[in-house]
Backbone as a ProteinNet text record, in pm:
[ID]
protein_1_A
[PRIMARY]
XXXXXXXXXXXXXXXXXXXXXXXXXXXXXXXXXXXXXXXXXXXXXXXXXXXXXXXXXXXXXXXXXXXXXXXXXXXXXXXXXXXXXXXXXXXXXXXXXXXXXXXXXXXXXXXXXXXXXXXXXXXXXXXXXXXXXXXXXXXXXXXXXXXXXXXXXXXXXXXXXXXXXXXXXXXXXXXXXXXXXXXXXXXXXXXXXXXX
[TERTIARY]
-6194.8	-6241.2	-6318.2	-6327.4	-6381.7	-6473.2	-6600.3	-6744.7	-6745.2	-6748.6	-6797.1	-6820.7	-6893.4	-6913.8	-6787.9	-6783.3	-6674.8	-6569	-6674.8	-6609.7	-6527.6	-6537.1	-6449.2	-6322.6	-6344.3	-6205.4	-6103.9	-6061	-5926.4	-5923.2	-6017.5	-5960.6	-5974.2	-6035	-5994.4	-5852.9	-5815	-5699.2	-5579.8	-5595.1	-5505	-5500.7	-5614.9	-5624.7	-5564.2	-5608.5	-5529.6	-5365.2	-5358.2	-5179.2	-5112.9	-5188.2	-5116.5	-5133.9	-5233.3	-5293.6	-5244.4	-5242.6	-5216.5	-5105.7	-5055.4	-4948.3	-4985.7	-5135.8	-5192.6	-5205.8	-5145.2	-5170.8	-5276	-5404.8	-5514.6	-5510	-5562.3	-5563.6	-5716.1	-5727	-5873.7	-5914	-6006.9	-6034.2	-6142.4	-6114.8	-6234.6	-6188.2	-6242.7	-6227.7	-6066.7	-6003.8	-5863.1	-5798	-5809.1	-5721.5	-5750.4	-5854.8	-5884.7	-5804.4	-5795	-5747.3	-5579.3	-5546.6	-5389.6	-5373.5	-5420.6	-5422.7	-5418.8	-5477.6	-5499.2	-5381.4	-5322.1	-5203.5	-5059.8	-5081.3	-4950	-4946.9	-5097.1	-5047.7	-5118.7	-5166.4	-5207.7	-5368.5	-5405.2	-5573.2	-5643.3	-5555	-5665.1	-5662.9	-5600.1	-5612.2	-5734.3	-5773.8	-5872.2	-5834.6	-5885.4	-5810.7	-5855.4	-5992.5	-6005.3	-5931.5	-5878	-5767.9	-5634.4	-5562	-5480.3	-5429.5	-5515.8	-5485.6	-5537.4	-5466.1	-5533.8	-5591.5	-5584.7	-5666.8	-5711.3	-5865.2	-5910.4	-6017.6	-6019.1	-6118	-6199.9	-6342.1	-6399.2	-6525.4	-6598.2	-6722.1	-6836.5	-6934.2	-7068.4	-7119	-7096.9	-7170.4	-7078	-6953.3	-6854.2	-6877	-6892.7	-6915.3	-7047.2	-7150.8	-7280.4	-7323.4	-7224.2	-7220.4	-7203.6	-7320.8	-7359.9	-7180.9	-7116.2	-7018.6	-6907.6	-6881.6	-6805.9	-6842.1	-6951.7	-6982.8	-6976.4	-6988.7	-6969.9	-6809.9	-6745.3	-6592.1	-6542.5	-6612.4	-6569.2	-6575.6	-6744.2	-6800.4	-6695.5	-6625.6	-6554.1	-6444.1	-6359.7	-6263.4	-6260.8	-6380.7	-6408.3	-6415.3	-6476.9	-6515.3	-6400.2	-6292.4	-6170.8	-6075	-6102.2	-6020.2	-6082.2	-6230.4	-6271.5	-6223.3	-6195	-6126.1	-6249.7	-6326	-6446.8	-6426.4	-6338.2	-6289.3	-6240.5	-6204.1	-6101.8	-6201.9	-6307.3	-6431	-6378.6	-6278.8	-6217.4	-6295.7	-6332.3	-6394	-6311.6	-6332.7	-6234.1	-6191.2	-6266.7	-6243.7	-6237.8	-6149.7	-6143.7	-6259.4	-6272	-6315.6	-6379.8	-6517.1	-6601.7	-6626.8	-6566.7	-6626.9	-6712.6	-6843.7	-6944.2	-6945.8	-6890.5	-6913.6	-7041	-7089.8	-7229.2	-7319.8	-7315	-7433.9	-7588	-7604.9	-7753.3	-7814.6	-7731.7	-7726.9	-7778.5	-7752.5	-7779	-7913.8	-8002	-8100.3	-8217	-8271.7	-8375	-8511.1	-8564.6	-8695	-8801.6	-8823	-8965.1	-8905.3	-8999.1	-8958.3	-8970.5	-8843	-8809.6	-8829.7	-8764.4	-8772.6	-8628.8	-8546.9	-8375.3	-8357.9	-8268.1	-8215.7	-8101.7	-8024.8	-7916.6	-7800.8	-7793.6	-7682.3	-7708.2	-7828.5	-7885.1	-7828.3	-7913.4	-7894.2	-7707.4	-7635.7	-7484.3	-7437.5	-7498.3	-7459.7	-7475.7	-7582.9	-7680.6	-7592.9	-7543.6	-7462.4	-7322.8	-7256.4	-7118.7	-7098.8	-7204.2	-7138.1	-7102.7	-7186.9	-7214.6	-7020.2	-6972.7	-6814.9	-6702	-6751.7	-6664.7	-6689.1	-6604.4	-6605.7	-6672.9	-6596.9	-6640	-6673.5	-6777.8	-6862.8	-6873.1	-6842.3	-6862.5	-6933.5	-7069	-7137.1	-7107.2	-7066.2	-7039.2	-7146.7	-7219.9	-7305.7	-7329.3	-7335.1	-7359.1	-7504.9	-7553.9	-7713.2	-7799.1	-7919.5	-7996.2	-8086.7	-8119.5	-8190.4	-8353.5	-8428.8	-8510.1	-8651.8	-8630.7	-8750.9	-8860.4	-8820.6	-8918.5	-8842	-8917.1	-8843	-8812.7	-8873.9	-8861.3	-8742.2	-8692.5	-8558.3	-8449.5	-8445.4	-8351.8	-8304.7	-8454.5	-8423.9	-8342.7	-8357.6	-8316.4	-8159.2	-8126.6	-8005.2	-7906.9	-7974.7	-7943.3	-7910.2	-8008.5	-8000.5	-7902.8	-7832.7	-7737.1	-7582.7	-7627	-7489.4	-7468.7	-7587.7	-7585.4	-7709	-7700.8	-7842.9	-7833.6	-7773.2	-7809	-7889.3	-7837.9	-7876.2	-7989.4	-8019.9	-8161.6	-8209.1	-8350.3	-8438.6	-8485.2	-8516.3	-8600.2	-8726.3	-8807.7	-8937.5	-8991.4	-9134.8	-9191.4	-9184.6	-9160.6	-9158.7	-9067.8	-9019.5	-8888.3	-8939.1	-8870.6	-8912.4	-8813.8	-8870.5	-8764.9	-8619.7	-8628.2	-8509.9	-8415.8	-8483.6	-8424.4	-8353.3	-8441.4	-8379.4	-8208	-8223.1	-8122	-8009.6	-8056.3	-7924.1	-7870.2	-7975.4	-7894	-7795	-7827.2	-7743.8	-7583	-7600.3	-7496.7	-7411.5	-7457.6	-7385.7	-7346.1	-7443.3	-7452.1	-7352.4	-7271.6	-7188.8	-7222.5	-7269.1	-7323	-7241.9	-7159.3	-7119	-7162.1	-7199.3	-7254.6	-7149.9	-7178.1	-7072.8	-7029.2	-7149.7	-7137.3	-7058.7	-7042.4	-6991.8	-6842.2	-6802.7	-6661.3	-6618	-6679.1	-6633.9	-6607.3	-6692.4	-6672.1	-6552	-6508.5	-6368.2	-6245	-6282.9	-6166.1	-6085.4	-5960.6	-5905.2	-5968.6	-5964.7	-5998.8	-6140.8	-6266.8	-6380.5	-6356.6	-6416.6	-6368.3	-6488.2	-6603	-6690.8	-6781.8	-6787.7	-6878.1	-7015.1	-7043.8	-7156.3	-7268	-7368.7	-7476.9	-7614.9	-7623.2	-7719.8	-7828.7	-7952.1	-8066.2	-8137.1	-8179.2	-8257.7	-8392.1	-8491.1	-8638.5	-8644.6	-8706.3	-8747.7	-8913.9	-8989.9	-9106.7	-9151.7	-9231.4	-9273.9	-9445.2	-9465.7	-9598.9	-9670.2	-9784.5	-9812.7	-9960.6	-9965.7	-10067.4	-10146.1
-3462.6	-3372.4	-3268.4	-3127.2	-3024.2	-2981	-2996.5	-2892.5	-2761.3	-2663.3	-2526.6	-2426.1	-2320.9	-2217.8	-2179.8	-2116.7	-2097.9	-1959.8	-1894.4	-1786.1	-1790.7	-1915.7	-1953.1	-2073.5	-2085.3	-2206.2	-2149.8	-2010.1	-1983.8	-1977	-1946.7	-1936.2	-2091	-2216.2	-2327.6	-2358.5	-2332.3	-2383.3	-2288.2	-2163.2	-2113.2	-2176.3	-2174.8	-2257	-2362.8	-2440.8	-2609.6	-2596.4	-2508.5	-2496.5	-2434.3	-2337.2	-2269.2	-2354.9	-2416.3	-2483	-2623.8	-2701	-2836.2	-2898	-2783	-2824.2	-2920.7	-2904.5	-2945	-2875.6	-2952.8	-2862.4	-2945.4	-2852.9	-2888	-2797.9	-2848.7	-2807.1	-2748.8	-2648.9	-2597.8	-2639	-2736	-2789.3	-2693.3	-2668.9	-2555.4	-2564.1	-2507.9	-2560.9	-2497.6	-2396.9	-2392	-2478.8	-2532.7	-2640.9	-2779.9	-2819.2	-2915.2	-2930	-2779.1	-2778.7	-2812.8	-2725.7	-2726.1	-2890.6	-2969.3	-3118.9	-3191.9	-3157.8	-3219.2	-3193.2	-3036.9	-3032	-3083	-3089.3	-3147.9	-3262.3	-3360.7	-3513.3	-3560.2	-3537.7	-3545.8	-3561	-3580.2	-3583.4	-3675.3	-3791.4	-3916.4	-3878.2	-3792.3	-3775.8	-3760.8	-3782.2	-3731.3	-3619.6	-3538.8	-3434	-3466.8	-3538.9	-3575.3	-3705.9	-3790.5	-3913.4	-3826.3	-3724.6	-3707.3	-3633.9	-3573.1	-3495.9	-3583.6	-3593.9	-3650.3	-3570.2	-3435.7	-3331.5	-3228.8	-3213.6	-3128.1	-3019.2	-2920.1	-2839.3	-2801	-2792.2	-2754.2	-2701.8	-2629	-2576.3	-2637.3	-2624.2	-2682.5	-2649.5	-2555.4	-2536.6	-2577.1	-2595.8	-2656.3	-2816	-2862.3	-3006.9	-3038.2	-2960.9	-3011	-3010.6	-2923	-2955.6	-3067.5	-3126.4	-3284	-3322.6	-3250.3	-3307.1	-3308.6	-3230.3	-3228.5	-3333.8	-3383.4	-3454.3	-3601.2	-3639	-3748.3	-3790.8	-3682.5	-3701.7	-3746.3	-3679.9	-3725.6	-3885.3	-3907.9	-4037	-4128.1	-4098.2	-4207	-4211.5	-4102.1	-4121.2	-4208.3	-4184.2	-4259.5	-4381.9	-4417.9	-4581.8	-4645.3	-4551.6	-4625.3	-4639.3	-4571.6	-4576.5	-4695.5	-4739	-4836.7	-4953.2	-5005.2	-5173.2	-5217.3	-5249.2	-5320	-5429.8	-5556	-5660.5	-5624.1	-5510.4	-5457.4	-5410.8	-5357.6	-5301.6	-5164	-5101.8	-4975	-4828.1	-4760.4	-4669.1	-4594	-4514.3	-4473.3	-4315.6	-4272.8	-4135	-4156	-4100.1	-4099.9	-4019.1	-3889.5	-3767.8	-3695.1	-3676.4	-3560.8	-3439.7	-3331.8	-3186.8	-3128.5	-3105.9	-3019.5	-2864.3	-2780.7	-2634.5	-2583	-2494.4	-2435	-2559.9	-2656.4	-2774.3	-2765.4	-2632.9	-2633.1	-2577.3	-2552.2	-2532	-2661.9	-2747.9	-2875.2	-2937.8	-2872.2	-2902.1	-2980.3	-3077.6	-3109.5	-3038.3	-2991.5	-2918.3	-2994.9	-3106.6	-3213.3	-3354.2	-3449.1	-3584.4	-3568.8	-3638.8	-3661.9	-3503.2	-3386.1	-3247.4	-3183.7	-3280	-3255.7	-3154.2	-3002.5	-2932	-3030.1	-2942.7	-2987.3	-2999.9	-2929.2	-2935.6	-3046.7	-3093.3	-3192.5	-3353.1	-3334.3	-3427.9	-3491.1	-3371.7	-3372.4	-3458.8	-3417.7	-3465	-3595.2	-3626.5	-3767	-3857.8	-3822.2	-3926.5	-3916.7	-3841.2	-3841.1	-3909.6	-3879	-3889.7	-4024.7	-4122.8	-4265	-4311.9	-4256.4	-4271	-4240	-4168.5	-4109.2	-4238.4	-4241.6	-4323.5	-4272.5	-4141.6	-4050.7	-3922.3	-3880.8	-3752.1	-3630.5	-3495.7	-3399.8	-3305.5	-3238.4	-3150.3	-3027.8	-2914.5	-2778.5	-2683.3	-2645.1	-2496.9	-2434.6	-2293.5	-2200	-2155.1	-2185	-2172.6	-2245.6	-2239	-2312.6	-2382	-2491.3	-2575.3	-2474.6	-2470.3	-2422	-2413.9	-2523.6	-2523.4	-2633.9	-2687	-2793.3	-2909.2	-3029.2	-3141.6	-3246.8	-3225.8	-3330.9	-3279.1	-3144.5	-3100.2	-3115.3	-3121	-3125.4	-3280.4	-3358.7	-3528.2	-3555.1	-3476.9	-3528.3	-3487.3	-3356.1	-3345.5	-3466.8	-3500.8	-3595.9	-3741	-3737	-3874.5	-3886.1	-3766.4	-3765.2	-3756.1	-3721.9	-3748.6	-3906.6	-3958.1	-4112.3	-4175.6	-4224.3	-4289.7	-4423.5	-4463.4	-4601.3	-4554.5	-4433.9	-4408.1	-4331.2	-4265.6	-4158	-4147.2	-4189.4	-4149.1	-4025.4	-3950.4	-3853.8	-3876.8	-3783.7	-3791.5	-3652.2	-3679.5	-3566.4	-3532.8	-3639.7	-3615.2	-3702.3	-3645.2	-3691.5	-3786	-3894.3	-3982.8	-3965	-4045.9	-4045.6	-4105.8	-4211.6	-4266.4	-4166.1	-4081.6	-4003.9	-3888.7	-3858.3	-3748.1	-3800.8	-3922.3	-3975.7	-4020.9	-4033.2	-4051	-3923.1	-3811.8	-3682.2	-3651.4	-3685.5	-3627.9	-3705.9	-3821.9	-3877.7	-3836.5	-3754.4	-3739.3	-3584.6	-3504.5	-3335.5	-3295.5	-3216.9	-3122.5	-2977.2	-2916.5	-2764	-2702.8	-2602.7	-2493.6	-2366.7	-2288.2	-2177	-2073.7	-1941.6	-1855.9	-1843.4	-1825.8	-1839.3	-1956.1	-2081.4	-2188.8	-2131.5	-2106.1	-2070.1	-1979.6	-1867.8	-1771.6	-1816.9	-1909.3	-1961.6	-2028	-2079.1	-2171.7	-2116.3	-1964.9	-1902.5	-1817.9	-1773.3	-1703.6	-1556.3	-1535.3	-1376.4	-1442.1	-1336.9	-1395.7	-1350.4	-1467.8	-1464	-1392.3	-1353.6	-1300.6	-1212.1	-1100.9	-986.6	-1031.2	-960.2	-1015.4	-948	-1018.5	-929.9	-913.8	-750.6	-683.5	-637	-668.2	-640.7	-528.1	-434.4	-320.5	-268.1	-309.6	-288	-129.4	-125.2	13.6	18.9	112.8	128.5	197.2	117.9	204	219	331.4	340	356.7	253.1	275.1	344.7	424.6	497	422.9
-3574	-3683.7	-3610.1	-3608.7	-3575.6	-3682.1	-3651.3	-3734.4	-3662.6	-3703	-3651.3	-3753.6	-3723.1	-3835.3	-3874.6	-3986	-4089.4	-3979.1	-3913.2	-3851.8	-3717.2	-3648.3	-3548	-3597.8	-3714.3	-3739.3	-3701.8	-3721.3	-3708.1	-3557.5	-3494.4	-3331.2	-3302.1	-3338.5	-3309.3	-3339.9	-3431.9	-3498.1	-3410	-3385.6	-3278.9	-3156.6	-3066	-2932.1	-2945.6	-3039.7	-3020.8	-3038.8	-3152	-3159.8	-3029.1	-2995.4	-2862.3	-2723.4	-2708.5	-2602.4	-2566.1	-2693.2	-2698.8	-2796.8	-2880.9	-2966.6	-3073.1	-3115.1	-3211.2	-3340.9	-3454.4	-3591.8	-3647.1	-3663.9	-3728.6	-3867.8	-3968.7	-4104	-4119	-4185.8	-4203.3	-4345	-4331.9	-4478.4	-4530	-4646.9	-4731	-4864.3	-4920.2	-5091.1	-5119.1	-5099.8	-5098.4	-5051.5	-4942.9	-4887	-4962.6	-4992.3	-5074.5	-5201.7	-5270.3	-5418.3	-5384.9	-5287.8	-5248	-5235	-5156.1	-5134.9	-5276.6	-5382.3	-5504.6	-5581.6	-5591.6	-5635.4	-5583.8	-5449.8	-5389.3	-5375.2	-5367.9	-5345.7	-5503.4	-5576.3	-5696.9	-5719.8	-5839	-5861.6	-5816.4	-5768.8	-5744.7	-5574.2	-5494.6	-5364.6	-5316.5	-5177.3	-5133.3	-5013	-4982.2	-4916.2	-4761	-4754.2	-4589.2	-4577.2	-4662.7	-4593.2	-4566.3	-4625.7	-4617.8	-4502	-4437.5	-4287.8	-4181.6	-4091.6	-3950.3	-3851.6	-3858.9	-3783.9	-3853.2	-3889.4	-3956.9	-3885.1	-3902.8	-3879.2	-4015.6	-4014.6	-4134.9	-4079.4	-4181	-4187.9	-4181.2	-4114.7	-4111.9	-4250.1	-4318.6	-4443.5	-4540.5	-4514.4	-4619.3	-4644.6	-4509.2	-4510.7	-4591.8	-4557.2	-4591.7	-4751	-4830.9	-4979.1	-5059	-5117.9	-5147.2	-5196.4	-5294.8	-5319.7	-5222.3	-5181	-5040.6	-4943.5	-4915.8	-4819.8	-4872.2	-5024.6	-5081	-5082.7	-5083.1	-5086.8	-4952.8	-4837.9	-4705.5	-4686.6	-4730	-4713.3	-4770.1	-4900.6	-4960.2	-4907.7	-4840.4	-4755.1	-4650	-4579.2	-4480	-4485.4	-4570.3	-4651.2	-4673.5	-4727.4	-4768.8	-4645.1	-4520.5	-4401.3	-4291.9	-4304.6	-4240	-4225.5	-4119.5	-4127.7	-4019.2	-4105.5	-4040.5	-3961.6	-3982.5	-3940.7	-3798.4	-3772.1	-3663.7	-3526.2	-3606.5	-3563.3	-3508.1	-3542.1	-3517.7	-3605.7	-3581.6	-3640.5	-3704.9	-3849	-3904.4	-3801.1	-3762.7	-3718.7	-3551.9	-3473.6	-3330.4	-3250.9	-3289.9	-3215.3	-3325.1	-3308.7	-3355.9	-3263.4	-3294.9	-3185.7	-3276.1	-3235.6	-3295.7	-3227.5	-3257.5	-3196.9	-3228.6	-3167.6	-3183.8	-3208.1	-3165.5	-3207.4	-3232.9	-3157.8	-3164.3	-3304.3	-3391.8	-3533	-3622.1	-3550.8	-3597	-3539.7	-3477.8	-3411.9	-3495.9	-3508.2	-3611.3	-3539.9	-3643.9	-3594.3	-3557	-3640.7	-3626.3	-3657.8	-3643.3	-3663.9	-3847.7	-3897.9	-4053.9	-4101.5	-4038.6	-4110.1	-4105.9	-4118.6	-4112.6	-4191.3	-4157.1	-4225.1	-4313.7	-4421.1	-4460.5	-4353.7	-4263.8	-4139.2	-4085.4	-4047	-3979.9	-4065.3	-4183.1	-4254.4	-4251.4	-4284.5	-4287.1	-4164.4	-4043.1	-3907.7	-3891.3	-3934.8	-3901.6	-3983.8	-4123.1	-4198.6	-4163.8	-4109.8	-4042.9	-3930.5	-3855.2	-3672.6	-3658.4	-3729.6	-3690.3	-3745	-3815.8	-3838.3	-3722	-3615.5	-3525.9	-3396.9	-3308.3	-3216.3	-3083.6	-3118.3	-2984.9	-3015.9	-2952.5	-3018	-2891.7	-2915.3	-2797.8	-2889.9	-2845.7	-2893.5	-2826.2	-2852.8	-2747.7	-2795.5	-2707.9	-2751.2	-2607	-2620.1	-2497.4	-2534.1	-2630	-2675.8	-2619.2	-2549	-2514.6	-2654	-2626.2	-2735.4	-2775.3	-2885.4	-2885.9	-2837.7	-2709.3	-2667.6	-2654.5	-2794.1	-2798.7	-2805.9	-2706.3	-2681	-2800.5	-2884.8	-3006.5	-3060.3	-3067.2	-3122.1	-3039.3	-2904.7	-2815.2	-2804.1	-2822.3	-2821.7	-2965.8	-3050.6	-3191	-3181	-3108.7	-3109	-3012.3	-2921	-2853.5	-2917.7	-3005.7	-3094	-3172	-3246.3	-3326	-3227.5	-3100.4	-3050.7	-2959.6	-2928.4	-2903.5	-2948.2	-3058.5	-3125.3	-3042.8	-2967.2	-2875.2	-2746.6	-2714.9	-2549.9	-2576	-2707.1	-2694.1	-2831.8	-2841	-2955.2	-2964.8	-3060.5	-3081.1	-3051.2	-2957.5	-2894.9	-2864.1	-2835.3	-2778.3	-2625	-2549.1	-2430.3	-2351.7	-2270.6	-2190.3	-2075.6	-2053.1	-1925.8	-1841.6	-1714.7	-1584.5	-1633	-1709.2	-1745.7	-1878.3	-1940.9	-2070.5	-1939	-1842.6	-1770.4	-1703.7	-1666.4	-1587.1	-1672.8	-1827.2	-1939	-1975.3	-1966.3	-1983.2	-1869.7	-1768.6	-1646.5	-1691.6	-1717.7	-1754.9	-1869.9	-1979.9	-2095.3	-2070.7	-2028.6	-2034.4	-1926.7	-1993.1	-1860.2	-1873.1	-1777.7	-1778.8	-1692	-1754.9	-1675.8	-1660.3	-1572.7	-1558.6	-1504.2	-1536.8	-1516.6	-1380	-1298.8	-1149.5	-1089.7	-1154.2	-1092.9	-1131	-1253.6	-1314.7	-1198.3	-1176.8	-1088.8	-946.4	-898.5	-760.7	-742.7	-873.2	-879.2	-894.6	-919.4	-964.4	-839	-861.4	-785.4	-797.9	-901.7	-987.9	-1075.7	-1062.7	-1151.5	-1271	-1342.8	-1498.3	-1568.5	-1497	-1581.8	-1456.9	-1535	-1414.2	-1345.9	-1241.5	-1180.8	-1250.9	-1264.1	-1330.6	-1235.1	-1263.2	-1210.8	-1275	-1241.3	-1313.5	-1204.9	-1284.8	-1197.6	-1277.7	-1223.8	-1273.2	-1310.1	-1391.8	-1438.8	-1428.6	-1377.3	-1413.9	-1526.1	-1594.1	-1708.9	-1686.5	-1744.2	-1695.8	-1869.5	-1910.6	-2026.6	-2072	-2164.7	-2195.2	-2280.2
[MASK]
++++++++++++++++++++++++++++++++++++++++++++++++++++++++++++++++++++++++++++++++++++++++++++++++++++++++++++++++++++++++++++++++++++++++++++++++++++++++++++++++++++++++++++++++++++++++++++++++++++

């Protein structure tokens, strides 16, 4: 399942289809209603499709989240140790960053509730966190609660664990590995400004 802002769902769907030949359904109110019409009033749209892209703001709605959790509970085979979902990809993950201890937004609460049902998790973002260690470690805790805990300061051990799980790609690195640079070189020119 992919959770992203609504504005990039179509891009995710098209890229997955063209690059990997994977068909993902965009789960929103219209898709849920269509699934109910096609499969019956008792069908749960979240258990009907194997590949889903959904909006972070659609899934955070209480009734929708409860429907997702009901489908997940029905899929869970606890005796086998297999989690109901294989992979959760969260795009624009910085939108889920906790602000302070026990001060979760609806998006953060939703991600906290669903992430435990996925065997693997990938959080994607091109936006740095807000600069507060407690927010960054809160996001890391959502990614891997065994390895990370939300805290105000990072220890040396935390730094080592971050290097294990985080992949960072800079534009300069991508250009260096490309035959033709993908990104224009940045040039900064200082301008003298005299204040009066």
